[in-house]
Coordinates of C-alpha atoms (C1' of nucleotides) in Angstrom, one line a residue:
Chain A
M1 CA 95.0 98.8 98.6
L2 CA 93.8 102.0 98.4
R3 CA 92.7 102.9 94.5
T4 CA 91.1 105.9 92.8
R5 CA 89.7 106.8 89.8
F6 CA 89.1 109.7 87.4
A7 CA 86.3 109.1 85.1
P8 CA 85.9 111.9 82.5
S9 CA 83.9 111.6 79.4
P10 CA 85.1 112.2 76.1
T11 CA 83.6 115.0 75.5
G12 CA 86.7 117.7 73.6
H13 CA 89.4 118.2 76.2
L14 CA 89.9 118.4 80.3
H15 CA 89.1 121.5 81.5
V16 CA 90.4 123.1 84.8
G17 CA 88.1 121.5 87.0
G18 CA 88.3 117.9 85.9
A19 CA 92.2 118.5 86.3
R20 CA 91.9 119.5 89.6
T21 CA 89.4 116.4 90.4
A22 CA 91.9 114.3 88.0
L23 CA 95.0 116.4 90.7
F24 CA 93.3 115.3 93.9
C25 CA 92.1 111.9 92.7
W26 CA 96.0 111.2 91.5
A27 CA 97.8 112.4 94.9
L28 CA 95.4 110.7 97.5
A29 CA 96.6 107.6 95.4
R30 CA 100.2 108.2 95.1
H31 CA 100.1 109.3 99.2
A32 CA 99.0 105.9 100.1
D33 CA 100.9 104.3 97.5
G34 CA 97.7 103.0 96.2
R35 CA 96.5 103.0 92.3
F36 CA 95.4 105.8 89.9
L37 CA 93.0 104.5 87.9
L38 CA 91.3 106.5 83.9
R39 CA 88.3 105.2 82.7
I40 CA 86.4 106.6 79.7
E41 CA 82.5 107.0 80.6
D42 CA 81.4 107.1 77.2
T43 CA 77.9 105.7 77.5
D44 CA 76.4 108.3 75.6
R45 CA 76.8 107.2 72.1
K46 CA 75.7 111.0 70.9
R47 CA 78.2 112.2 72.3
S48 CA 81.5 110.1 72.4
S49 CA 84.6 109.6 70.4
E50 CA 87.9 107.7 71.0
S51 CA 89.7 110.5 69.4
A52 CA 88.5 112.8 72.3
G53 CA 89.3 110.3 75.0
L54 CA 93.1 110.6 73.6
G55 CA 92.7 114.5 74.0
F56 CA 92.4 114.0 77.6
C57 CA 95.4 111.7 78.0
D58 CA 97.7 114.9 76.4
D59 CA 96.4 117.4 78.8
L60 CA 97.1 114.9 81.8
K61 CA 100.5 113.9 81.0
W62 CA 101.2 117.0 79.9
L63 CA 100.2 118.3 83.3
G64 CA 102.3 115.3 84.7
I65 CA 99.5 113.9 86.5
D66 CA 100.3 109.7 85.1
W67 CA 97.7 106.5 85.6
D68 CA 98.7 103.2 86.6
E69 CA 95.4 101.4 85.0
G70 CA 93.3 103.1 81.5
P71 CA 93.8 104.0 78.5
E72 CA 96.9 102.9 77.5
H73 CA 98.9 106.0 76.2
E74 CA 102.9 106.6 76.4
G75 CA 103.4 104.3 79.3
C76 CA 100.5 105.0 81.2
G77 CA 97.1 102.8 81.5
G78 CA 96.6 99.1 80.9
G79 CA 95.5 97.4 84.2
D80 CA 94.0 93.7 84.2
T81 CA 90.5 95.5 85.3
G82 CA 89.5 96.8 82.0
P83 CA 88.4 97.3 79.3
Y84 CA 88.4 101.1 80.4
W85 CA 86.1 102.2 78.2
Q86 CA 82.8 101.8 79.1
S87 CA 81.4 101.2 75.7
K88 CA 83.1 98.3 75.7
R89 CA 82.0 96.8 78.8
L90 CA 78.4 96.2 77.7
D91 CA 78.1 92.5 78.8
L92 CA 79.2 93.7 82.5
Y93 CA 76.4 96.0 82.9
T94 CA 73.5 93.6 81.0
R95 CA 74.4 90.7 83.3
H96 CA 73.9 93.2 86.6
L97 CA 71.4 94.6 84.7
A98 CA 69.5 91.3 84.7
G99 CA 69.8 90.4 87.7
L100 CA 68.3 93.6 89.6
V101 CA 65.0 92.6 87.0
E102 CA 64.6 89.4 88.5
S103 CA 64.8 90.1 91.9
G104 CA 62.8 93.1 91.4
Q105 CA 64.5 95.6 92.2
A106 CA 64.3 96.8 88.3
Y107 CA 61.8 97.4 86.3
P108 CA 61.2 98.0 81.7
A109 CA 58.9 100.9 81.8
F110 CA 57.6 101.7 77.9
E111 CA 56.5 105.3 78.4
T112 CA 58.2 107.4 75.4
P113 CA 60.8 110.8 76.0
E114 CA 58.0 112.9 74.3
E115 CA 55.6 111.2 76.7
L116 CA 57.8 112.4 80.1
Q117 CA 58.2 115.5 78.8
S118 CA 54.5 116.6 78.5
Q119 CA 54.0 115.3 81.8
R120 CA 57.2 117.1 83.3
A121 CA 55.6 120.3 81.7
E122 CA 52.5 119.0 82.9
A123 CA 53.6 119.2 86.4
R124 CA 55.9 122.7 85.9
K125 CA 52.4 124.1 84.8
A126 CA 50.9 122.8 88.3
K127 CA 54.1 124.0 90.1
R128 CA 54.1 120.5 91.4
A129 CA 57.8 118.8 91.3
Y130 CA 57.6 116.0 88.9
K131 CA 58.3 112.1 89.7
Y132 CA 57.7 109.6 87.9
N133 CA 54.9 108.0 88.0
R134 CA 55.5 104.4 88.3
A135 CA 52.7 103.6 86.0
A136 CA 54.8 100.6 84.5
L137 CA 54.6 99.4 87.3
D138 CA 51.2 98.7 87.4
L139 CA 51.3 96.6 83.6
D140 CA 50.7 93.3 84.5
S141 CA 53.2 90.5 83.2
E142 CA 51.6 89.3 79.7
T143 CA 51.4 92.8 78.3
V144 CA 54.9 93.7 79.2
A145 CA 56.2 90.4 78.2
A146 CA 54.4 91.0 75.0
W147 CA 55.3 94.2 74.6
I148 CA 59.2 93.4 74.8
A149 CA 58.6 90.4 72.6
E150 CA 57.2 92.7 69.7
G151 CA 60.0 94.9 70.4
R152 CA 58.7 98.2 71.9
D153 CA 61.2 100.6 73.3
H154 CA 61.5 100.7 76.9
V155 CA 63.8 101.4 79.0
L156 CA 65.0 99.7 82.5
R157 CA 64.1 101.9 85.6
F158 CA 65.1 100.8 89.6
K159 CA 62.9 100.7 92.0
V160 CA 63.5 103.3 94.8
P161 CA 63.2 101.9 98.0
A162 CA 61.8 104.0 101.0
G163 CA 63.2 105.0 103.5
E164 CA 65.6 108.1 103.8
I165 CA 69.8 107.8 101.9
R166 CA 72.4 108.8 104.5
I167 CA 75.8 109.5 102.6
S168 CA 78.7 109.6 104.3
D169 CA 81.5 112.2 102.6
E170 CA 85.0 112.7 103.6
V171 CA 84.8 116.4 103.1
L172 CA 81.0 117.6 103.9
G173 CA 80.4 115.2 106.5
E174 CA 77.0 113.3 106.8
I175 CA 74.5 114.2 104.6
V176 CA 71.0 113.1 104.7
V177 CA 68.2 113.1 102.1
P178 CA 65.1 113.1 103.0
D179 CA 62.4 109.6 102.3
G180 CA 60.8 110.0 98.8
E181 CA 62.9 112.5 97.5
L182 CA 64.1 110.3 94.6
E183 CA 62.0 108.8 91.6
D184 CA 62.4 105.6 90.5
F185 CA 65.8 106.9 88.0
V186 CA 66.1 105.4 84.7
I187 CA 69.3 102.7 85.1
R188 CA 69.5 101.5 80.8
K189 CA 68.2 103.4 77.9
A190 CA 66.5 102.7 75.0
D191 CA 69.4 102.0 73.1
G192 CA 70.9 99.2 75.7
F193 CA 73.5 100.8 77.2
P194 CA 73.4 101.9 80.1
T195 CA 72.8 105.2 82.4
Y196 CA 75.9 107.4 83.7
H197 CA 74.6 105.9 87.6
F198 CA 74.4 102.3 87.0
A199 CA 78.0 101.9 84.5
V200 CA 79.4 104.0 87.6
V201 CA 78.6 101.8 90.5
V202 CA 79.2 98.4 88.3
D203 CA 82.4 100.0 87.3
D204 CA 83.8 100.9 90.8
A205 CA 82.9 98.1 92.4
L206 CA 83.9 95.3 89.7
M207 CA 87.3 98.0 89.4
G208 CA 88.5 97.4 93.3
V209 CA 88.1 101.3 93.4
T210 CA 88.3 102.3 97.1
H211 CA 87.3 106.1 97.2
V212 CA 85.6 108.1 94.5
V213 CA 86.6 111.9 94.5
R214 CA 84.7 113.9 92.1
G215 CA 82.9 117.9 92.0
Q216 CA 80.3 118.6 94.3
E217 CA 78.0 118.6 91.4
H218 CA 77.9 114.7 91.4
L219 CA 76.3 114.8 95.9
N220 CA 72.9 114.6 94.7
N221 CA 73.7 111.4 92.7
T222 CA 75.5 109.9 95.2
A223 CA 71.8 108.7 96.5
K224 CA 71.3 106.8 93.7
H225 CA 74.7 104.8 93.5
L226 CA 74.1 104.1 97.7
L227 CA 71.1 102.1 96.6
I228 CA 72.2 100.4 93.0
Q229 CA 75.5 99.6 95.3
D230 CA 73.2 98.2 98.3
A231 CA 70.6 96.5 95.9
L232 CA 73.5 94.5 94.0
G233 CA 75.3 93.6 96.9
F234 CA 78.1 96.3 96.0
E235 CA 80.3 97.4 99.1
H236 CA 80.3 101.5 99.5
P237 CA 83.3 103.0 98.6
I238 CA 84.2 105.9 100.7
Y239 CA 83.1 109.3 98.8
A240 CA 84.7 113.0 99.0
H241 CA 83.4 115.3 96.8
L242 CA 85.2 118.5 95.7
S243 CA 83.6 122.2 96.2
L244 CA 83.2 123.9 92.2
I245 CA 85.7 126.1 90.7
F246 CA 84.0 129.4 89.4
N247 CA 85.1 132.2 87.3
P248 CA 86.0 135.2 88.9
D249 CA 82.3 136.9 88.2
G250 CA 80.7 133.9 90.3
S251 CA 79.1 132.1 87.3
K252 CA 80.4 128.5 87.0
M253 CA 83.2 128.0 84.7
S254 CA 82.4 126.0 81.8
K255 CA 83.3 124.6 78.9
R256 CA 80.5 127.0 77.5
D257 CA 82.0 130.0 78.1
K258 CA 84.1 130.1 74.7
D259 CA 81.1 129.9 72.9
K260 CA 79.8 132.1 74.9
A261 CA 82.1 134.8 74.9
L262 CA 81.2 135.0 70.9
R263 CA 78.0 134.9 70.9
A264 CA 77.9 138.0 72.8
A265 CA 80.4 139.4 71.1
V266 CA 78.9 138.7 68.1
K267 CA 75.6 139.9 68.6
E268 CA 77.1 143.1 70.0
Q269 CA 78.8 143.3 66.5
G270 CA 75.4 143.1 65.1
L271 CA 77.1 140.2 62.5
E272 CA 75.0 137.9 60.2
S273 CA 77.4 136.1 58.5
P274 CA 80.2 134.4 59.5
P275 CA 83.1 137.5 59.2
L276 CA 85.6 136.7 56.8
D277 CA 89.9 136.7 58.3
D278 CA 92.4 138.5 57.4
S279 CA 93.4 136.4 54.4
G280 CA 89.9 136.8 53.5
A281 CA 88.4 133.8 54.1
A282 CA 85.3 132.7 56.4
A283 CA 86.4 132.5 60.0
V284 CA 83.3 129.8 60.2
D285 CA 81.9 127.7 57.7
S286 CA 78.8 128.4 56.9
A287 CA 77.4 125.4 58.1
Q288 CA 78.9 125.0 61.2
W289 CA 78.3 128.9 61.5
D290 CA 74.1 128.4 61.0
R291 CA 74.4 125.5 63.2
W292 CA 75.8 127.6 66.0
L293 CA 73.8 130.4 66.3
E294 CA 70.5 128.5 66.1
S295 CA 71.0 126.1 69.2
K296 CA 73.4 127.5 72.3
D297 CA 74.1 123.6 72.8
H298 CA 76.3 124.0 69.8
Q299 CA 80.0 124.2 70.1
L300 CA 81.9 126.2 67.9
D301 CA 85.4 123.4 67.2
L302 CA 88.7 124.7 68.5
E303 CA 89.9 126.2 65.4
S304 CA 87.1 127.5 64.7
A305 CA 86.8 129.5 67.7
M306 CA 90.2 131.1 67.7
S307 CA 89.8 132.5 64.2
L308 CA 86.3 133.8 65.4
A309 CA 87.8 135.3 68.1
A310 CA 90.9 137.1 66.0
V311 CA 88.7 138.1 64.1
L312 CA 85.8 139.6 66.5
G313 CA 89.3 141.2 68.0
I314 CA 88.2 139.4 71.8
E315 CA 90.2 137.0 74.3
L316 CA 88.4 133.5 75.0
P317 CA 88.8 132.8 78.5
E318 CA 90.7 130.3 79.2
I319 CA 89.0 127.2 79.7
D320 CA 90.4 124.0 79.1
V321 CA 93.8 122.6 80.0
D322 CA 95.0 122.8 77.1
D323 CA 93.8 126.2 76.6
F324 CA 96.5 127.3 79.7
R325 CA 99.1 125.4 77.5
R326 CA 98.7 127.5 74.3
A327 CA 98.4 130.9 77.0
G328 CA 101.9 129.9 77.7
Y329 CA 101.4 128.3 81.5
L330 CA 103.8 126.3 82.9
P331 CA 102.1 122.6 83.9
E332 CA 103.7 122.6 87.0
V333 CA 102.5 126.1 87.3
L334 CA 99.2 125.0 86.7
I335 CA 99.3 122.1 88.9
N336 CA 100.5 124.2 91.6
Y337 CA 97.6 126.8 91.4
L338 CA 94.7 123.6 91.1
S339 CA 96.2 122.5 94.4
L340 CA 95.9 125.7 96.0
L341 CA 92.2 125.4 94.5
G342 CA 90.7 124.1 97.9
W343 CA 93.2 122.5 99.5
S344 CA 96.7 124.0 101.7
P345 CA 99.5 122.3 102.8
G346 CA 98.0 124.1 106.2
D347 CA 101.2 126.3 106.7
D348 CA 102.1 129.2 104.5
R349 CA 103.7 127.3 102.2
E350 CA 102.1 128.3 98.9
Q351 CA 104.5 127.0 96.3
F352 CA 105.2 123.3 95.6
D353 CA 105.3 120.8 93.1
L354 CA 103.7 117.5 92.6
E355 CA 106.2 115.7 95.3
F356 CA 105.3 117.7 97.7
L357 CA 101.5 117.3 97.1
R358 CA 101.8 113.5 97.2
A359 CA 103.9 113.4 100.2
N360 CA 101.0 116.2 102.1
F361 CA 98.0 115.6 100.6
S362 CA 94.8 114.0 102.6
L363 CA 91.1 114.7 102.3
D364 CA 90.8 116.5 106.0
R365 CA 92.8 119.2 104.3
V366 CA 90.0 119.9 101.7
L367 CA 87.5 122.6 101.8
R368 CA 84.2 122.7 101.3
S369 CA 83.3 126.2 100.3
P370 CA 83.7 126.5 96.3
A371 CA 86.5 129.1 95.7
K372 CA 86.9 131.2 92.2
F373 CA 89.8 131.3 89.5
D374 CA 92.1 133.9 89.8
R375 CA 93.7 134.3 86.9
A376 CA 96.5 137.4 88.5
K377 CA 97.6 134.8 90.6
L378 CA 98.2 132.2 88.4
L379 CA 100.1 134.7 86.3
A380 CA 101.9 135.8 89.2
F381 CA 103.2 131.7 89.9
N382 CA 104.1 131.3 86.2
L383 CA 106.5 134.8 86.3
D384 CA 108.0 133.2 89.6
A385 CA 108.8 130.3 87.9
I386 CA 109.7 130.9 85.1
Q387 CA 111.8 134.2 86.8
A388 CA 113.4 130.6 88.8
M389 CA 114.9 128.9 85.7
D390 CA 117.8 128.7 84.4
A391 CA 118.6 130.4 80.8
D392 CA 118.7 126.9 79.0
R393 CA 115.4 125.9 80.2
F394 CA 113.8 128.9 79.3
H395 CA 115.3 128.7 76.1
G396 CA 114.3 125.0 75.4
L397 CA 110.8 125.7 76.6
L398 CA 110.4 128.6 74.3
L399 CA 111.6 126.7 71.4
E400 CA 109.4 124.4 71.8
F401 CA 106.9 126.7 72.1
C402 CA 107.3 128.7 69.1
R403 CA 107.4 124.6 67.8
N404 CA 104.0 123.2 68.7
W405 CA 102.1 126.9 67.9
H406 CA 104.3 130.3 66.8
P407 CA 106.9 128.7 64.1
E408 CA 106.7 131.4 62.2
F409 CA 109.6 133.3 65.0
L410 CA 111.7 129.9 63.8
E411 CA 111.5 130.8 60.0
H412 CA 111.9 134.7 60.8
M413 CA 115.4 133.8 63.2
D414 CA 118.5 132.0 62.9
E415 CA 119.0 130.0 66.2
A416 CA 121.5 133.0 67.7
Q417 CA 119.1 134.9 67.0
F418 CA 116.8 133.3 68.9
R419 CA 119.0 132.2 71.1
L420 CA 119.1 135.8 72.4
F421 CA 115.5 136.7 72.2
A422 CA 114.6 134.2 75.2
A423 CA 117.5 135.1 76.8
A424 CA 116.3 139.0 76.7
N425 CA 113.0 138.5 77.4
H426 CA 113.8 135.9 80.1
E427 CA 113.2 138.4 82.9
R428 CA 110.1 140.1 81.7
S429 CA 108.2 137.0 80.6
K430 CA 105.1 136.3 82.5
T431 CA 104.7 133.3 80.2
L432 CA 106.0 131.8 77.1
L433 CA 103.3 133.7 75.0
D434 CA 104.5 137.0 76.3
P435 CA 107.6 137.3 74.2
L436 CA 105.7 136.1 70.9
S437 CA 102.6 138.9 71.3
S438 CA 105.2 141.7 72.5
G439 CA 107.8 140.9 69.7
R440 CA 105.6 140.7 67.0
F441 CA 107.8 143.4 65.7
F442 CA 111.0 141.6 65.6
I443 CA 109.6 138.9 63.2
E444 CA 107.5 141.4 60.9
P445 CA 109.0 143.0 57.6
C446 CA 110.1 146.3 58.3
E447 CA 108.3 147.6 55.8
Q448 CA 105.0 146.9 57.0
L449 CA 106.2 148.8 60.2
R450 CA 103.5 151.7 61.2
W451 CA 104.7 154.7 63.8
T452 CA 101.6 156.1 64.9
A453 CA 102.0 159.4 67.6
T454 CA 100.2 158.5 70.5
K455 CA 101.4 160.0 73.4
P456 CA 104.7 158.1 74.2
V457 CA 105.9 158.8 70.6
R458 CA 104.6 162.0 70.6
K459 CA 107.1 162.5 73.8
A460 CA 110.3 160.6 72.1
L461 CA 110.0 161.3 69.1
L462 CA 108.6 164.6 68.1
N463 CA 108.6 167.0 71.5
G464 CA 111.9 168.6 73.8
D465 CA 115.3 170.0 72.5
P466 CA 116.6 168.0 70.5
A467 CA 113.8 166.7 69.8
G468 CA 114.0 162.6 70.0
Y469 CA 114.1 162.7 65.8
D470 CA 116.9 164.7 66.3
L471 CA 118.8 162.6 67.9
L472 CA 117.7 159.7 66.3
A473 CA 119.1 161.0 62.7
E474 CA 122.7 161.8 64.4
L475 CA 122.1 157.9 65.9
L476 CA 121.8 156.7 62.3
P477 CA 125.6 157.2 60.7
V478 CA 127.2 156.4 63.9
L479 CA 125.2 152.8 63.6
E480 CA 126.4 152.4 60.6
S481 CA 129.7 152.6 61.0
C482 CA 129.2 150.8 64.8
A483 CA 130.2 147.2 65.4
W484 CA 127.5 144.9 66.1
D485 CA 128.1 143.9 70.0
A486 CA 126.4 145.4 72.7
E487 CA 129.1 146.9 73.9
S488 CA 130.1 148.9 71.0
L489 CA 126.4 149.6 70.4
E490 CA 125.9 150.8 74.3
H491 CA 128.7 153.0 73.9
A492 CA 127.7 154.3 70.6
V493 CA 123.8 155.2 72.9
A494 CA 125.7 155.9 75.9
A495 CA 128.1 158.4 73.9
L496 CA 125.2 160.5 71.9
A497 CA 123.7 160.9 75.5
A498 CA 126.4 162.3 76.8
A499 CA 127.4 164.8 74.1
R500 CA 123.6 166.0 72.9
A501 CA 120.6 164.0 76.3
G502 CA 122.3 165.8 79.3
D503 CA 123.8 161.8 79.7
K504 CA 120.2 160.6 79.4
I505 CA 120.5 157.4 77.8
G506 CA 116.6 156.8 78.0
K507 CA 115.9 159.9 75.4
V508 CA 118.8 158.0 72.9
A509 CA 117.4 155.0 73.9
Q510 CA 113.6 155.5 73.4
P511 CA 113.5 156.8 70.0
L512 CA 115.5 154.1 68.8
R513 CA 113.5 151.4 70.0
I514 CA 110.2 153.5 68.5
A515 CA 112.1 153.5 65.4
V516 CA 112.8 149.6 65.3
S517 CA 109.8 148.6 66.8
G518 CA 107.1 150.0 65.6
G519 CA 106.3 150.8 69.7
T520 CA 107.3 151.5 73.1
V521 CA 108.2 148.3 74.6
S522 CA 110.5 146.3 73.7
P523 CA 113.4 143.7 75.7
P524 CA 116.5 145.5 76.6
I525 CA 117.5 148.3 73.8
Y526 CA 120.9 146.3 72.8
D527 CA 119.4 142.8 73.2
T528 CA 116.9 144.5 70.8
L529 CA 119.4 145.7 68.3
L530 CA 121.5 142.6 68.6
I531 CA 118.4 140.2 67.7
L532 CA 117.4 142.3 64.9
G533 CA 120.7 142.7 63.5
R534 CA 122.6 145.7 61.3
E535 CA 120.5 145.4 58.9
R536 CA 117.1 145.6 59.4
V537 CA 117.6 148.0 62.1
L538 CA 119.8 150.6 59.7
R539 CA 116.6 150.0 58.0
R540 CA 114.0 151.0 59.7
I541 CA 115.8 153.6 61.3
G542 CA 115.8 155.0 58.0
L543 CA 112.6 154.3 57.4
C544 CA 111.4 155.5 61.0
L545 CA 113.0 159.5 59.6
E546 CA 110.6 159.4 56.8
A547 CA 107.4 158.8 58.4
R548 CA 108.6 162.4 60.4
A549 CA 106.3 164.8 58.2
S550 CA 102.9 162.7 58.6
L551 CA 103.9 161.7 62.0
T552 CA 104.2 165.2 63.2
A553 CA 101.7 166.8 61.0
E554 CA 99.6 163.8 62.5
A555 CA 99.9 164.6 66.1
A556 CA 99.3 168.8 65.1
S557 CA 96.1 167.6 64.3
Chain B
rG1 C1' 60.0 125.9 93.3
rG2 C1' 61.3 120.8 96.8
rC3 C1' 66.1 119.0 98.4
rC4 C1' 71.7 119.5 99.6
rC5 C1' 75.4 122.1 100.0
rC6 C1' 78.2 126.3 101.7
rA7 C1' 79.9 131.7 103.8
rU8 C1' 87.2 134.5 107.5
rC9 C1' 90.5 141.3 103.3
rG10 C1' 88.7 142.3 96.0
rU11 C1' 90.6 136.6 95.7
rC12 C1' 93.0 132.0 97.3
rU13 C1' 93.6 130.8 102.5
rA14 C1' 95.8 130.0 107.6
rG15 C1' 93.1 130.0 112.2
rU16 C1' 87.0 126.2 113.2
rC17 C1' 87.2 119.7 115.0
rC18 C1' 90.0 120.0 121.3
rG19 C1' 86.5 128.3 122.5
rG20 C1' 91.2 132.5 125.1
rU21 C1' 98.0 135.9 120.6
rC22 C1' 96.2 144.0 117.7
rA23 C1' 92.2 137.2 112.9
rG24 C1' 98.7 135.6 110.0
rG25 C1' 99.8 134.5 104.1
rA26 C1' 99.8 134.7 99.3
rC27 C1' 98.0 137.5 94.4
rG28 C1' 95.6 141.7 92.9
rC29 C1' 95.3 147.1 95.0
rC30 C1' 97.6 152.2 96.4
rA31 C1' 102.1 154.7 97.5
rG32 C1' 106.9 155.7 97.2
rG33 C1' 111.6 154.4 95.3
rU34 C1' 115.2 151.7 91.4
rU35 C1' 115.7 150.8 85.7
rC36 C1' 116.6 153.0 78.3
rU37 C1' 110.6 151.1 77.2
rC38 C1' 107.7 147.3 79.4
rA39 C1' 107.9 144.0 82.5
rU40 C1' 110.5 143.0 87.1
rC41 C1' 112.8 144.4 91.9
rC42 C1' 112.9 147.4 96.7
rU43 C1' 109.9 149.7 101.0
rG44 C1' 105.6 151.0 102.5
rG45 C1' 100.0 151.3 103.4
rA46 C1' 95.0 150.5 103.1
rA47 C1' 91.8 146.0 103.3
rA48 C1' 88.0 140.2 106.4
rC49 C1' 85.2 137.0 110.6
rA50 C1' 77.5 138.5 106.4
rG51 C1' 73.5 140.2 109.9
rG52 C1' 70.6 138.6 114.2
rG53 C1' 69.8 135.9 118.6
rG54 C1' 71.6 132.6 122.2
rU55 C1' 75.5 129.2 125.3
rU56 C1' 79.7 130.9 128.0
rC57 C1' 84.0 134.6 132.3
rG58 C1' 85.2 134.8 127.6
rA59 C1' 82.6 133.1 120.4
rA60 C1' 85.9 133.9 113.5
rU61 C1' 85.9 129.1 116.8
rC62 C1' 79.9 125.6 119.5
rC63 C1' 74.4 126.0 118.9
rC64 C1' 69.6 128.4 116.4
rC65 C1' 67.2 131.5 112.8
rU66 C1' 67.5 134.8 108.5
rU67 C1' 70.5 136.3 104.4
rG68 C1' 73.3 135.7 100.3
rG69 C1' 75.8 132.2 96.8
rG70 C1' 76.0 127.8 94.7
rG71 C1' 74.8 122.1 92.8
rU72 C1' 70.8 119.3 91.4
rC73 C1' 66.1 117.7 90.0
rA74 C1' 67.1 113.6 81.4
rC75 C1' 66.4 107.6 78.3
rC76 C1' 73.8 113.9 79.8
rA77 C1' 77.5 112.4 82.4

RNA sequence: GGCCCCAUCGUCUAGUCCGGUCAGGACGCCAGGUUCUCAUCCUGGAAACAGGGGUUCGAAUCCCCUUGGGGUCACCA
């Protein structure tokens, strides 16, 4: 049976590159009625935590990718080839490691990281390629035994046999790594944990993984894995290496891009201490701030990163699946778009769902060349998906989206208002976030609205004869006595437009829009009025009329 | 730098394996149009085989070189 696995390291959320890998692994397995497993690669004790592992699970579930074996999470996981955390499989690795030492295919080495570091630096200075010099192989067995007995720190290195290595890859074809390219790499660290290379080989073999689908950054590692498999007497799985996903500027899409953007903004604005947010609190606590500035390896937690971005006035690039979720993208759209990065069904069809992918996926249609991530196309797909759904579904999704991340909209609107809010925004929204970012004015206290004399505002309110302001003043008493439903409101506006503005609805609607929203953009005007309700509409028109003098002055200066 | 991978419109791609349609689609862009704003929506348009050598009657397609891009060289995964 065909078995694939996705094996992330638990360093936070799932990023889009990983999501695509998981998706292709999933599709390959499902297409062949095989099994898809999830395994947490947490052999690096410094960067592992169990909660981060679960972040992946949430992201995968949200995308609609389920797994047959792996960590148990909301109905997924389980299985009898576990445990699925590498940190819980130590005895397995130890056993296989011992076998290699016994057969002379691996050996202990006692150099400290510092010693190796300086050797590398030397080689670099002499413009030589560095390779471990196998010094430990010259140690006699008594010395080795004595050093181990006294508890001296040591690693286990794999003794790389001579000869070229041929990698057979389903998407790249045959790749030959020349003889002498590999050094005797470490397979067990001084802390007793296996390195990635060793753990991955043992796990894939013991878990019955038949197809390894992973990013192309692992291509060079494959040679090492092949060697370990031979030494251990395991079969080689079938490999497929996926091209990388890049930012539009050609750089590799990385988790660090968010920190990169923030650092650039901090530098540009010349900040030395954490800036304060609206409430006067530091956007980032100072201990973390110092650490963050000190080392480019340190990443801000999501919370801090978002509040810092807000203060700095920059947009954080979406990198993780969770970022796209928060930005209001639909999971089926992200899946669809990701599928198209490096794979295509072979005809002109571009929009499809998971089921279509499952039914049609095959490795021989996977592209070798790297792809840039194009947010504009993703956005267009998201718009299509939103437009294609019915009103109830859009309302439901928007409601859930607000509950998760923007509860203030629910606090300031009753159920009927929110339903109208959803309906009025449905066809004009590219994301679930759009209605909220363009509709802040709906939930803002009337007194906080400010009108500024931008060009379109001047045009709508101050210019012309009669000026928009004049029409607005005439409209106010009409609305005061108007029945509060779409038809009546429309009639009132139309009547005024017919009488005073040459039947041009916009001449009345636009001043009205500016008065109630503070800006020139809103949902259709009658919807906007109904969502706000009579009281707020009348109040805002009044406030806007009061601002006429200062606005006129501002426009003149 | 060593080794490895990649190369069709700005972007994602079809076509490449099994040489032979004005190189097709989508997003974006540009120009018109519809609309109470924005977003939609409709119509039209510009836009690519990286370069150079071969092989061949014929090359986007096969071969070689060059150039460009990327990956990797840890007691990270």
